Short mmCIF file of C-alpha atoms in Angstrom, two decimals:
data_model
loop_
_atom_site.label_atom_id
_atom_site.label_comp_id
_atom_site.label_asym_id
_atom_site.label_seq_id
_atom_site.Cartn_x
_atom_site.Cartn_y
_atom_site.Cartn_z
CA UNK A 1 0.07 -0.54 0.16
CA UNK A 2 1.35 3.82 -1.53
CA UNK A 3 0.63 6.55 0.10
CA UNK A 4 0.10 10.12 -1.23
CA UNK A 5 2.04 12.51 1.26
CA UNK A 6 2.95 12.33 5.22
CA UNK A 7 1.29 14.07 7.40
CA UNK A 8 2.83 14.23 11.21
CA UNK A 9 0.05 16.09 13.27
CA UNK A 10 3.21 18.17 14.29
CA UNK A 11 1.80 20.84 12.21
CA UNK A 12 3.46 24.48 12.00
CA UNK A 13 0.99 26.02 9.77
CA UNK A 14 -1.02 27.22 12.57
CA UNK A 15 1.36 29.67 14.75
CA UNK A 16 -1.03 29.86 18.15
CA UNK A 17 -3.65 27.91 19.48
CA UNK A 18 -6.27 28.87 22.19
CA UNK A 19 -4.96 27.65 25.19
CA UNK A 20 -7.85 25.11 26.03
CA UNK A 21 -6.62 23.19 22.31
CA UNK A 22 -5.24 20.44 21.85
CA UNK A 23 -1.86 22.19 20.82
CA UNK A 24 -0.78 21.78 17.14
CA UNK A 25 2.30 19.84 18.00
CA UNK A 26 0.64 17.31 19.42
CA UNK A 27 1.91 13.57 18.86
CA UNK A 28 -1.35 12.33 17.45
CA UNK A 29 0.39 9.97 14.76
CA UNK A 30 0.43 10.07 11.19
CA UNK A 31 -1.54 9.70 8.32
CA UNK A 32 -1.53 9.40 4.38
CA UNK A 33 -4.51 10.50 2.00
CA UNK A 34 -4.96 12.56 -0.75
CA UNK A 35 -7.83 14.25 0.02
CA UNK A 36 -7.52 17.91 -1.86
CA UNK A 37 -8.63 19.69 1.06
CA UNK A 38 -8.02 23.61 1.24
CA UNK A 39 -5.16 24.90 2.40
CA UNK A 40 -7.42 27.15 5.29
CA UNK A 41 -9.09 24.21 6.21
CA UNK A 42 -6.35 21.43 6.29
CA UNK A 43 -4.85 21.90 9.81
CA UNK A 44 -7.76 21.58 11.67
CA UNK A 45 -9.26 18.89 9.54
CA UNK A 46 -6.04 16.44 9.66
CA UNK A 47 -5.92 17.84 13.67
CA UNK A 48 -9.76 16.55 13.01
CA UNK A 49 -8.73 13.20 11.41
CA UNK A 50 -6.23 12.07 13.72
CA UNK A 51 -7.52 12.63 17.21
CA UNK A 52 -11.33 10.86 15.52
CA UNK A 53 -8.76 7.50 14.87
CA UNK A 54 -8.22 7.51 18.37
CA UNK A 55 -11.76 7.96 19.56
CA UNK A 56 -10.80 11.44 21.10
CA UNK A 57 -14.78 12.60 19.43
CA UNK A 58 -14.96 15.90 21.04
CA UNK A 59 -11.83 17.54 20.18
CA UNK A 60 -11.98 15.24 17.29
CA UNK A 61 -15.10 17.53 16.78
CA UNK A 62 -13.23 20.77 17.61
CA UNK A 63 -11.22 20.77 15.26
CA UNK A 64 -13.42 20.08 12.41
CA UNK A 65 -15.48 22.95 13.32
CA UNK A 66 -12.55 24.94 13.36
CA UNK A 67 -12.02 23.64 9.58
CA UNK A 68 -15.61 24.26 9.20
CA UNK A 69 -15.67 28.14 10.04
CA UNK A 70 -12.47 28.72 7.97
CA UNK A 71 -13.66 27.24 4.64
CA UNK A 72 -17.73 26.56 5.62
CA UNK A 73 -17.50 25.18 1.36
CA UNK A 74 -14.86 22.20 2.85
CA UNK A 75 -16.65 19.25 2.53
CA UNK A 76 -14.54 16.82 4.05
CA UNK A 77 -15.16 19.04 7.21
CA UNK A 78 -18.43 18.37 7.26
CA UNK A 79 -18.27 14.72 6.91
CA UNK A 80 -15.69 15.20 10.10
CA UNK A 81 -17.66 16.78 12.39
CA UNK A 82 -21.08 14.09 11.24
CA UNK A 83 -18.52 10.98 12.47
CA UNK A 84 -17.51 12.92 15.27
CA UNK A 85 -21.62 11.79 16.63
CA UNK A 86 -21.22 7.90 16.24
CA UNK A 87 -19.29 6.36 19.01
CA UNK A 88 -20.17 3.32 17.35
CA UNK A 89 -17.84 0.94 19.61
CA UNK A 90 -19.05 2.75 22.96
CA UNK A 91 -22.76 1.53 21.90
CA UNK A 92 -23.83 4.97 21.26
CA UNK A 93 -24.89 7.20 18.13
CA UNK A 94 -26.31 10.44 18.06
CA UNK A 95 -28.72 10.68 14.80
CA UNK A 96 -30.48 14.15 15.40
CA UNK A 97 -26.97 15.81 15.91
CA UNK A 98 -25.65 14.02 12.98
CA UNK A 99 -28.27 14.52 10.97
CA UNK A 100 -28.49 18.45 11.89
CA UNK A 101 -24.25 19.13 10.45
CA UNK A 102 -26.21 16.94 6.92
CA UNK A 103 -28.76 19.32 6.97
CA UNK A 104 -26.17 22.12 7.59
CA UNK A 105 -24.60 20.77 4.36
CA UNK A 106 -27.54 20.55 2.22
CA UNK A 107 -31.40 19.96 3.16
CA UNK A 108 -31.04 16.94 0.48
CA UNK A 109 -29.06 14.13 -0.60
CA UNK A 110 -28.89 15.31 -4.07
CA UNK A 111 -27.37 19.04 -2.60
CA UNK A 112 -24.86 17.45 -0.08
CA UNK A 113 -23.43 15.34 -3.11
CA UNK A 114 -23.49 17.92 -5.22
CA UNK A 115 -20.55 20.18 -3.15
CA UNK A 116 -17.84 17.70 -2.98
CA UNK A 117 -15.45 18.68 -5.64
CA UNK A 118 -14.84 14.85 -6.41
CA UNK A 119 -15.15 11.88 -6.44
CA UNK A 120 -12.97 10.58 -3.03
CA UNK A 121 -15.08 13.07 -1.50
CA UNK A 122 -18.40 12.09 -2.77
CA UNK A 123 -17.52 8.12 -1.53
CA UNK A 124 -16.81 9.48 1.62
CA UNK A 125 -19.81 11.72 1.79
CA UNK A 126 -22.78 8.41 0.38
CA UNK A 127 -21.22 7.21 3.76
CA UNK A 128 -22.71 9.24 5.73
CA UNK A 129 -25.65 9.80 3.97
CA UNK A 130 -25.91 5.36 5.04
CA UNK A 131 -25.13 5.71 8.53
CA UNK A 132 -27.49 8.85 9.31
CA UNK A 133 -30.11 7.67 6.61
CA UNK A 134 -33.33 5.71 7.74
CA UNK A 135 -34.09 3.00 9.10
CA UNK A 136 -32.95 0.38 12.31
CA UNK A 137 -28.67 1.07 13.52
CA UNK A 138 -28.05 -2.62 12.21
CA UNK A 139 -29.45 -1.92 8.42
CA UNK A 140 -27.22 1.38 7.67
CA UNK A 141 -24.03 -0.06 9.52
CA UNK A 142 -25.05 -3.03 7.19
CA UNK A 143 -25.05 0.11 4.18
CA UNK A 144 -21.81 1.21 4.80
CA UNK A 145 -19.30 -1.60 5.69
CA UNK A 146 -20.99 -2.82 2.06
CA UNK A 147 -20.19 1.07 1.14
CA UNK A 148 -16.75 1.32 2.09
CA UNK A 149 -16.08 -2.74 1.33
CA UNK A 150 -16.64 -1.48 -2.46
CA UNK A 151 -14.47 1.37 -1.74
CA UNK A 152 -11.85 -1.02 -0.37
CA UNK A 153 -11.32 -2.60 -3.19
CA UNK A 154 -11.33 -0.96 -6.37
CA UNK A 155 -8.97 1.79 -4.11
CA UNK A 156 -6.83 -1.02 -1.82
CA UNK A 157 -3.69 1.32 -1.36
CA UNK A 158 -5.88 4.22 -0.16
CA UNK A 159 -5.08 4.26 4.06
CA UNK A 160 -8.16 6.45 5.05
CA UNK A 161 -9.98 3.80 3.22
CA UNK A 162 -8.89 1.21 4.84
CA UNK A 163 -8.44 2.17 7.80
CA UNK A 164 -12.82 2.85 7.68
CA UNK A 165 -13.43 0.26 6.29
CA UNK A 166 -11.81 -1.47 9.11
CA UNK A 167 -13.94 0.06 11.68
CA UNK A 168 -16.99 -0.21 9.14
CA UNK A 169 -16.65 -4.27 9.65
CA UNK A 170 -16.74 -3.71 13.45
CA UNK A 171 -19.98 -1.36 13.49
CA UNK A 172 -21.52 -4.03 11.16
CA UNK A 173 -20.75 -7.40 13.78
CA UNK A 174 -18.22 -7.07 16.41
CA UNK A 175 -19.55 -10.70 17.51
CA UNK A 176 -18.96 -11.99 13.94
CA UNK A 177 -15.56 -13.43 14.02
CA UNK A 178 -14.95 -13.12 10.38
CA UNK A 179 -15.79 -9.55 10.27
CA UNK A 180 -12.93 -9.10 12.84
CA UNK A 181 -10.27 -10.99 11.44
CA UNK A 182 -11.04 -9.13 8.14
CA UNK A 183 -11.08 -6.06 10.33
CA UNK A 184 -7.73 -7.11 11.49
CA UNK A 185 -5.87 -7.94 8.25
CA UNK A 186 -6.92 -4.66 6.80
CA UNK A 187 -5.47 -2.98 9.74
CA UNK A 188 -2.23 -4.82 9.62
CA UNK A 189 -1.46 -4.11 5.72
CA UNK A 190 -1.70 -0.26 6.65
CA UNK A 191 0.32 -0.76 9.64
CA UNK A 192 3.17 -2.61 6.89
CA UNK A 193 3.20 1.11 5.43
CA UNK A 194 2.30 3.49 7.49
CA UNK A 195 3.44 2.21 11.26
CA UNK A 196 2.63 5.36 12.80
CA UNK A 197 -1.40 5.56 11.70
CA UNK A 198 -3.64 5.90 14.73
CA UNK A 199 -6.64 4.19 13.08
CA UNK A 200 -4.62 0.95 11.64
CA UNK A 201 -2.97 0.25 15.35
CA UNK A 202 -6.21 1.41 17.35
CA UNK A 203 -8.33 -0.83 15.33
CA UNK A 204 -5.12 -3.72 15.16
CA UNK A 205 -6.25 -3.68 18.94
CA UNK A 206 -10.02 -3.63 19.14
CA UNK A 207 -9.90 -6.06 16.80
CA UNK A 208 -8.21 -8.61 18.56
CA UNK A 209 -9.13 -7.60 21.71
CA UNK A 210 -9.04 -11.38 22.75
CA UNK A 211 -7.13 -13.95 24.77
CA UNK A 212 -7.21 -16.23 21.94
CA UNK A 213 -6.14 -13.19 18.85
CA UNK A 214 -4.16 -11.23 21.59
CA UNK A 215 -0.59 -12.00 20.64
CA UNK A 216 -1.77 -10.80 17.09
CA UNK A 217 -2.43 -7.34 18.15
CA UNK A 218 1.08 -7.28 20.78
CA UNK A 219 2.73 -4.64 19.06
CA UNK A 220 0.40 -2.59 18.11
CA UNK A 221 -0.56 -2.05 21.69
CA UNK A 222 2.58 -1.82 22.89
CA UNK A 223 3.28 0.83 19.97
CA UNK A 224 0.38 2.61 19.66
CA UNK A 225 0.89 4.82 23.16
CA UNK A 226 4.52 6.08 21.38
CA UNK A 227 2.82 7.04 18.32
CA UNK A 228 -0.20 8.93 19.80
CA UNK A 229 0.89 10.11 23.14
CA UNK A 230 -1.21 13.13 23.77
CA UNK A 231 -4.52 10.97 23.31
CA UNK A 232 -5.71 10.01 26.58
CA UNK A 233 -7.25 7.29 25.22
CA UNK A 234 -4.23 5.91 22.65
CA UNK A 235 -2.67 5.54 26.33
CA UNK A 236 -5.39 3.47 27.69
CA UNK A 237 -6.47 1.33 24.63
CA UNK A 238 -3.21 -1.30 24.65
CA UNK A 239 -4.37 -1.87 28.01
CA UNK A 240 -6.98 -4.47 26.28
CA UNK A 241 -4.92 -6.23 25.06
CA UNK A 242 -2.15 -6.04 28.32
CA UNK A 243 -6.08 -7.33 30.43
CA UNK A 244 -6.65 -10.36 27.76
CA UNK A 245 -2.78 -11.77 28.14
CA UNK A 246 -3.07 -11.18 32.34
CA UNK A 247 -0.16 -8.87 31.84
CA UNK A 248 -1.22 -6.72 35.34
CA UNK A 249 1.97 -4.12 35.38
CA UNK A 250 1.08 -2.89 31.96
CA UNK A 251 -2.07 -2.09 32.62
CA UNK A 252 -1.81 0.14 35.07
CA UNK A 253 1.11 1.82 33.90
CA UNK A 254 -0.85 2.53 30.44
CA UNK A 255 -3.81 3.29 32.80
CA UNK A 256 -2.19 5.50 35.20
CA UNK A 257 -1.01 7.28 32.41
CA UNK A 258 -4.17 7.71 30.85
CA UNK A 259 -6.09 8.88 33.47
CA UNK A 260 -3.44 11.20 34.09
CA UNK A 261 -3.52 12.51 30.72
CA UNK A 262 -7.59 13.07 30.75
CA UNK A 263 -6.42 15.61 33.94
CA UNK A 264 -4.55 17.36 32.17
CA UNK A 265 -7.07 18.10 29.13
CA UNK A 266 -9.91 18.78 32.09
CA UNK A 267 -6.67 21.31 33.14
CA UNK A 268 -6.37 22.62 29.70
CA UNK A 269 -9.97 22.79 28.55
CA UNK A 270 -11.20 24.44 31.92
CA UNK A 271 -13.47 21.41 31.94
CA UNK A 272 -15.95 19.84 34.71
CA UNK A 273 -15.55 16.49 35.87
CA UNK A 274 -17.80 14.23 33.63
CA UNK A 275 -14.34 15.19 31.70
CA UNK A 276 -12.64 12.96 34.15
CA UNK A 277 -11.18 9.74 32.58
CA UNK A 278 -13.19 7.18 34.25
CA UNK A 279 -13.16 4.34 32.03
CA UNK A 280 -9.58 3.98 32.93
CA UNK A 281 -10.03 5.11 36.21
CA UNK A 282 -11.68 2.09 36.47
CA UNK A 283 -9.58 0.20 34.57
CA UNK A 284 -6.47 1.20 37.07
CA UNK A 285 -8.42 0.00 39.90
CA UNK A 286 -9.64 -3.46 38.51
CA UNK A 287 -5.17 -3.73 38.18
CA UNK A 288 -4.22 -2.76 41.19
CA UNK A 289 -7.42 -5.62 42.84
CA UNK A 290 -5.16 -8.46 40.63
CA UNK A 291 -1.77 -6.73 41.80
CA UNK A 292 -2.88 -7.42 45.10
CA UNK A 293 -2.96 -3.86 46.13
CA UNK A 294 -6.14 -3.60 47.48
CA UNK A 295 -5.03 -0.61 50.01
CA UNK A 296 -4.51 1.45 46.66
CA UNK A 297 -7.56 0.57 45.18
CA UNK A 298 -9.63 1.35 48.32
CA UNK A 299 -8.17 4.22 47.84
CA UNK A 300 -8.93 4.85 44.44
CA UNK A 301 -12.97 3.78 45.41
CA UNK A 302 -13.05 6.65 48.67
CA UNK A 303 -12.32 8.93 45.65
CA UNK A 304 -14.71 7.18 43.24
CA UNK A 305 -17.44 8.16 45.94
CA UNK A 306 -16.72 11.86 46.06
CA UNK A 307 -16.90 11.59 42.51
CA UNK A 308 -19.98 10.22 41.32
CA UNK A 309 -22.17 12.97 41.01
CA UNK A 310 -20.88 13.70 37.67
CA UNK A 311 -22.45 11.82 35.56
CA UNK A 312 -24.06 8.54 34.19
CA UNK A 313 -21.01 7.26 33.79
CA UNK A 314 -19.21 7.95 36.77
CA UNK A 315 -22.19 5.92 38.69
CA UNK A 316 -21.93 3.44 36.73
CA UNK A 317 -18.17 2.73 37.20
CA UNK A 318 -18.90 2.74 40.83
CA UNK A 319 -20.92 0.32 41.29
CA UNK A 320 -18.52 -2.18 38.62
CA UNK A 321 -15.85 -0.54 41.34
CA UNK A 322 -17.58 -1.39 44.31
CA UNK A 323 -18.43 -5.02 43.01
CA UNK A 324 -15.13 -5.45 42.02
CA UNK A 325 -13.28 -4.98 45.06
CA UNK A 326 -15.19 -7.21 47.87
CA UNK A 327 -14.92 -9.72 45.64
CA UNK A 328 -11.05 -9.94 44.33
CA UNK A 329 -10.36 -8.50 48.07
CA UNK A 330 -13.05 -10.72 49.69
CA UNK A 331 -14.04 -8.20 52.60
CA UNK A 332 -15.26 -5.04 52.23
CA UNK A 333 -13.07 -1.95 53.73
CA UNK A 334 -14.54 -0.82 57.07
CA UNK A 335 -13.16 2.49 56.23
CA UNK A 336 -15.55 3.01 53.53
CA UNK A 337 -18.88 4.40 52.71
CA UNK A 338 -21.23 2.45 50.96
CA UNK A 339 -22.84 3.98 48.16
CA UNK A 340 -26.47 3.04 46.79
CA UNK A 341 -26.33 4.73 43.42
CA UNK A 342 -29.27 5.24 41.37
CA UNK A 343 -28.57 2.97 38.57
CA UNK A 344 -32.49 3.85 36.85
CA UNK A 345 -30.68 5.28 33.77
CA UNK A 346 -28.04 2.69 33.83
CA UNK A 347 -27.67 -0.97 32.05
CA UNK A 348 -28.17 -4.67 33.26
CA UNK A 349 -24.03 -4.89 33.90
CA UNK A 350 -24.73 -2.10 36.06
CA UNK A 351 -27.64 -3.72 38.04
CA UNK A 352 -26.13 -7.33 38.01
CA UNK A 353 -22.68 -5.56 39.47
CA UNK A 354 -25.02 -3.28 42.21
CA UNK A 355 -27.60 -6.48 43.27
CA UNK A 356 -24.30 -8.99 42.77
CA UNK A 357 -22.46 -6.42 45.45
CA UNK A 358 -25.31 -6.87 47.40
CA UNK A 359 -25.83 -10.06 47.96
CA UNK A 360 -22.28 -10.40 48.67
CA UNK A 361 -22.66 -8.48 51.64
CA UNK A 362 -25.60 -10.40 52.51
CA UNK A 363 -23.96 -13.11 52.09
CA UNK A 364 -21.15 -12.02 54.76
CA UNK A 365 -23.94 -11.33 57.11
CA UNK A 366 -25.80 -14.90 56.55
CA UNK A 367 -28.79 -13.17 55.73
CA UNK A 368 -30.50 -15.76 52.74
CA UNK A 369 -33.69 -14.21 52.78
CA UNK A 370 -32.04 -10.39 51.30
CA UNK A 371 -29.81 -12.25 49.12
CA UNK A 372 -32.57 -13.85 47.60
CA UNK A 373 -34.95 -10.39 47.77
CA UNK A 374 -31.97 -8.97 45.34
CA UNK A 375 -32.07 -11.57 43.08
CA UNK A 376 -36.05 -11.18 42.23
CA UNK A 377 -35.21 -7.40 41.67
CA UNK A 378 -32.77 -8.36 39.56
CA UNK A 379 -34.35 -10.99 38.10
CA UNK A 380 -37.73 -8.20 38.01
CA UNK A 381 -35.06 -6.03 35.35
CA UNK A 382 -33.90 -9.26 33.83
CA UNK A 383 -37.63 -9.67 32.32
CA UNK A 384 -38.05 -6.03 31.35
CA UNK A 385 -35.06 -6.01 29.27
CA UNK A 386 -36.52 -9.11 27.49
CA UNK A 387 -39.42 -7.66 26.47
CA UNK A 388 -37.22 -4.96 24.44
CA UNK A 389 -34.28 -6.97 22.84
CA UNK A 390 -35.43 -8.23 19.13
CA UNK A 391 -34.11 -11.33 17.31
CA UNK A 392 -30.45 -9.94 16.55
CA UNK A 393 -29.41 -9.38 19.69
CA UNK A 394 -29.96 -5.15 20.33
CA UNK A 395 -32.78 -2.79 21.61
CA UNK A 396 -36.14 -1.35 20.01
CA UNK A 397 -35.99 1.93 18.83
CA UNK A 398 -31.91 1.80 19.57
CA UNK A 399 -31.06 4.30 16.61
CA UNK A 400 -29.51 7.32 19.20
CA UNK A 401 -27.91 6.49 22.43
CA UNK A 402 -27.30 2.87 23.59
CA UNK A 403 -24.70 2.73 25.56
CA UNK A 404 -27.00 1.35 28.67
CA UNK A 405 -29.26 -0.51 26.23
CA UNK A 406 -30.01 -4.26 27.47
CA UNK A 407 -28.56 -6.51 24.93
CA UNK A 408 -28.58 -10.14 24.76
CA UNK A 409 -25.54 -10.97 25.63
CA UNK A 410 -25.91 -8.98 28.55
CA UNK A 411 -28.96 -10.41 29.18
CA UNK A 412 -27.28 -13.89 28.92
CA UNK A 413 -24.58 -13.08 31.34
CA UNK A 414 -26.86 -11.63 33.96
CA UNK A 415 -28.77 -15.24 34.05
CA UNK A 416 -25.49 -16.38 34.59
CA UNK A 417 -25.36 -13.62 38.02
CA UNK A 418 -28.41 -14.60 39.26
CA UNK A 419 -27.47 -18.60 39.05
CA UNK A 420 -24.46 -17.38 41.04
CA UNK A 421 -26.44 -15.77 43.41
CA UNK A 422 -29.08 -18.38 43.54
CA UNK A 423 -25.59 -20.47 45.00
CA UNK A 424 -25.48 -18.53 47.83
CA UNK A 425 -28.23 -18.83 49.01
CA UNK A 426 -27.67 -22.70 48.86
CA UNK A 427 -24.72 -22.19 50.42
CA UNK A 428 -26.21 -20.02 53.18
CA UNK A 429 -29.03 -23.38 53.59
CA UNK A 430 -25.98 -26.04 53.62
CA UNK A 431 -27.53 -27.02 50.25
CA UNK A 432 -24.20 -28.79 49.12
CA UNK A 433 -26.82 -30.10 46.01
CA UNK A 434 -28.36 -26.91 45.00
CA UNK A 435 -25.17 -24.89 45.72
CA UNK A 436 -23.55 -27.26 43.13
CA UNK A 437 -26.32 -26.94 40.96
CA UNK A 438 -26.47 -23.34 40.27
CA UNK A 439 -22.43 -22.98 40.44
CA UNK A 440 -23.35 -25.45 37.02
CA UNK A 441 -25.85 -23.81 35.96
CA UNK A 442 -23.86 -20.40 36.07
CA UNK A 443 -20.75 -21.92 34.37
CA UNK A 444 -22.92 -22.95 31.46
CA UNK A 445 -24.13 -19.83 31.03
CA UNK A 446 -20.93 -18.14 31.12
CA UNK A 447 -19.49 -20.82 28.24
CA UNK A 448 -22.47 -20.25 25.72
CA UNK A 449 -21.73 -16.39 25.92
CA UNK A 450 -18.47 -13.72 24.44
CA UNK A 451 -16.02 -12.05 25.94
CA UNK A 452 -16.23 -9.41 26.93
CA UNK A 453 -12.90 -7.11 26.96
CA UNK A 454 -11.29 -5.54 30.40
CA UNK A 455 -13.32 -5.65 33.80
CA UNK A 456 -15.33 -8.84 33.26
CA UNK A 457 -19.32 -7.99 32.97
CA UNK A 458 -19.76 -11.41 35.34
CA UNK A 459 -16.95 -9.47 37.40
CA UNK A 460 -17.25 -12.32 40.36
CA UNK A 461 -16.49 -15.58 36.83
CA UNK A 462 -18.41 -18.46 37.38
CA UNK A 463 -15.56 -20.90 36.57
CA UNK A 464 -13.69 -19.22 39.55
CA UNK A 465 -16.34 -18.88 41.92
CA UNK A 466 -17.48 -22.88 41.22
CA UNK A 467 -13.64 -23.51 42.37
CA UNK A 468 -13.64 -21.94 45.08
CA UNK A 469 -16.34 -22.99 46.40
CA UNK A 470 -14.78 -26.72 45.54
CA UNK A 471 -12.17 -25.83 47.52
CA UNK A 472 -14.29 -25.58 50.50
CA UNK A 473 -15.39 -29.20 49.91
CA UNK A 474 -11.62 -30.44 49.67
CA UNK A 475 -12.90 -31.47 45.67
CA UNK A 476 -9.40 -30.25 44.50
CA UNK A 477 -8.60 -31.64 41.38
CA UNK A 478 -12.14 -30.42 40.29
CA UNK A 479 -11.27 -27.33 41.71
CA UNK A 480 -7.97 -27.42 39.18
CA UNK A 481 -9.63 -28.60 36.35
CA UNK A 482 -12.37 -24.72 37.28
CA UNK A 483 -9.73 -22.62 37.95
CA UNK A 484 -7.78 -23.79 34.18
CA UNK A 485 -11.36 -23.21 32.57
CA UNK A 486 -11.47 -19.75 34.21
CA UNK A 487 -8.05 -18.93 33.14
CA UNK A 488 -8.11 -20.38 29.69
CA UNK A 489 -11.11 -17.10 29.66
CA UNK A 490 -9.48 -14.94 32.05
CA UNK A 491 -5.30 -14.89 31.85
CA UNK A 492 -4.10 -14.76 35.03
CA UNK A 493 -6.87 -13.60 37.25
CA UNK A 494 -5.13 -13.43 40.72
CA UNK A 495 -7.75 -15.08 42.25
CA UNK A 496 -8.46 -18.33 40.17
CA UNK A 497 -3.81 -18.74 40.02
CA UNK A 498 -4.34 -18.43 44.23
CA UNK A 499 -7.35 -21.30 44.13
CA UNK A 500 -4.98 -23.02 41.64
CA UNK A 501 -2.03 -22.88 43.57
CA UNK A 502 -3.98 -24.01 47.27
CA UNK A 503 -5.73 -27.00 45.55
CA UNK A 504 -2.06 -28.20 43.74
CA UNK A 505 -0.44 -27.67 47.40
CA UNK A 506 -3.36 -29.53 48.97
CA UNK A 507 -2.46 -32.11 46.60
CA UNK A 508 0.86 -31.99 47.21
CA UNK A 509 1.75 -31.06 43.90
CA UNK A 510 4.35 -28.35 45.20
CA UNK A 511 6.67 -28.19 41.29
CA UNK A 512 3.60 -27.03 39.60
CA UNK A 513 2.53 -24.96 42.26
CA UNK A 514 5.45 -23.58 41.77
CA UNK A 515 5.09 -22.83 38.77
CA UNK A 516 1.82 -20.75 39.41
CA UNK A 517 3.59 -19.13 41.99
CA UNK A 518 6.25 -17.87 39.32
CA UNK A 519 3.33 -16.72 37.45
CA UNK A 520 2.47 -14.94 40.40
CA UNK A 521 5.61 -13.36 41.24
CA UNK A 522 5.57 -11.07 37.72
CA UNK A 523 2.39 -9.11 39.06
CA UNK A 524 1.56 -9.83 42.31
CA UNK A 525 2.24 -7.66 45.66
CA UNK A 526 5.30 -9.57 46.78
CA UNK A 527 3.53 -9.93 50.74
CA UNK A 528 0.45 -11.46 48.74
CA UNK A 529 2.62 -14.39 47.53
CA UNK A 530 3.01 -16.45 49.75
CA UNK A 531 6.80 -18.78 49.82
CA UNK A 532 5.99 -22.38 49.06
#
């Protein structure tokens, strides 16, 4: 693949920038394209495009709007602004905002397309017509990816066509393994010619965000943050691969950098707390828990309690973090208050986490009746979600923002969590047969679903929970089997490794236990790794 010119975002065309802007000398990667952008709009457009590839949507939108202001006739500036309203991999599309940009360019498709200066611009704008046209979201995504596939077949050497085709494949169906493999291959072809293309590196990571394929993207993960260090999301993204591979030290360092970058942006642009990098903050908390740094994780959670009024997103992460703290540390820190977060606007993952968390606290108090109340409430939410999910697995009326809308995957995982909660009740009733019945149902339910990146939806992986219970029953061989299954799905999760090590020691399989210890010693706090 050849490219027409190399564009680095170390752009010097603009001599100065306001305090609240990302510097035009910022490091955001390099692009190769042949868009015929007007001289006045070009520096802003180029910066916006680089930011768009790193999913820095708000800052990218600012840059595209500056390009539009510099040249109101620049069609690609409108294209870029419209693209920033589609955060597909995050489950968000602001249809009305995207259509408003379209109307600003022209009142009809024919009028808008007539303003394109060449065939390339016409083809890129046509993608906007598909993404924000009529029909359900899945239908529009399919039209877009088919359109980009045809463009890619005709222009395999054009890096931006290739990049948005790779992204479109994931938009169309992220659970489709064939799509992900195609996306990965297309991204790899860009990297081969331009190893500092931020979109190619980014999409390579997303396309291989799974323990089975993560090794394919390890080089992209290691390089992306170096290529685009001024994009907070680029600093976070390598940790998707690091989580999949169980590289917990790297998960921590990546998200320290990403979270700090979000704070720097807040200060630079004088933004409120809603701009805080809660995503990287929550992943950092999870990384500390895997390292056994429970005190540091508890400190983060204490700070998060003060942040949670900022937005629905901050509430979401607080719920998940509370649940993970109790699961990984094995107890709730006495120094922390319990926050009953309003989850009415949130999704099944948050509701599952909240009710499982409450169930664990009730389990600690041997309060089976309270756990049953949590089960009943979560089951009500589950049944309500089933009513609005269609056969293709997405929520009805999902043309707009859908981050918290129910999905079939979420429904399936919530059912697994309910089985886990049922097993807690059975344990308190000293009913081993029923406990095991529910644990087996939970593991079967989880096994039928897909991997979710980062801190898992099922925060206490079902095979782990089953293995822990088998340990208490002296069934060590069976426990090892369950921990091994869990570790295949969730590489190097500390609880599974520690459980496996205990089972091996109980069986006097010392050498095997030492091998587990070697893995733990790479990332686990020394005081958390007992000597054999």
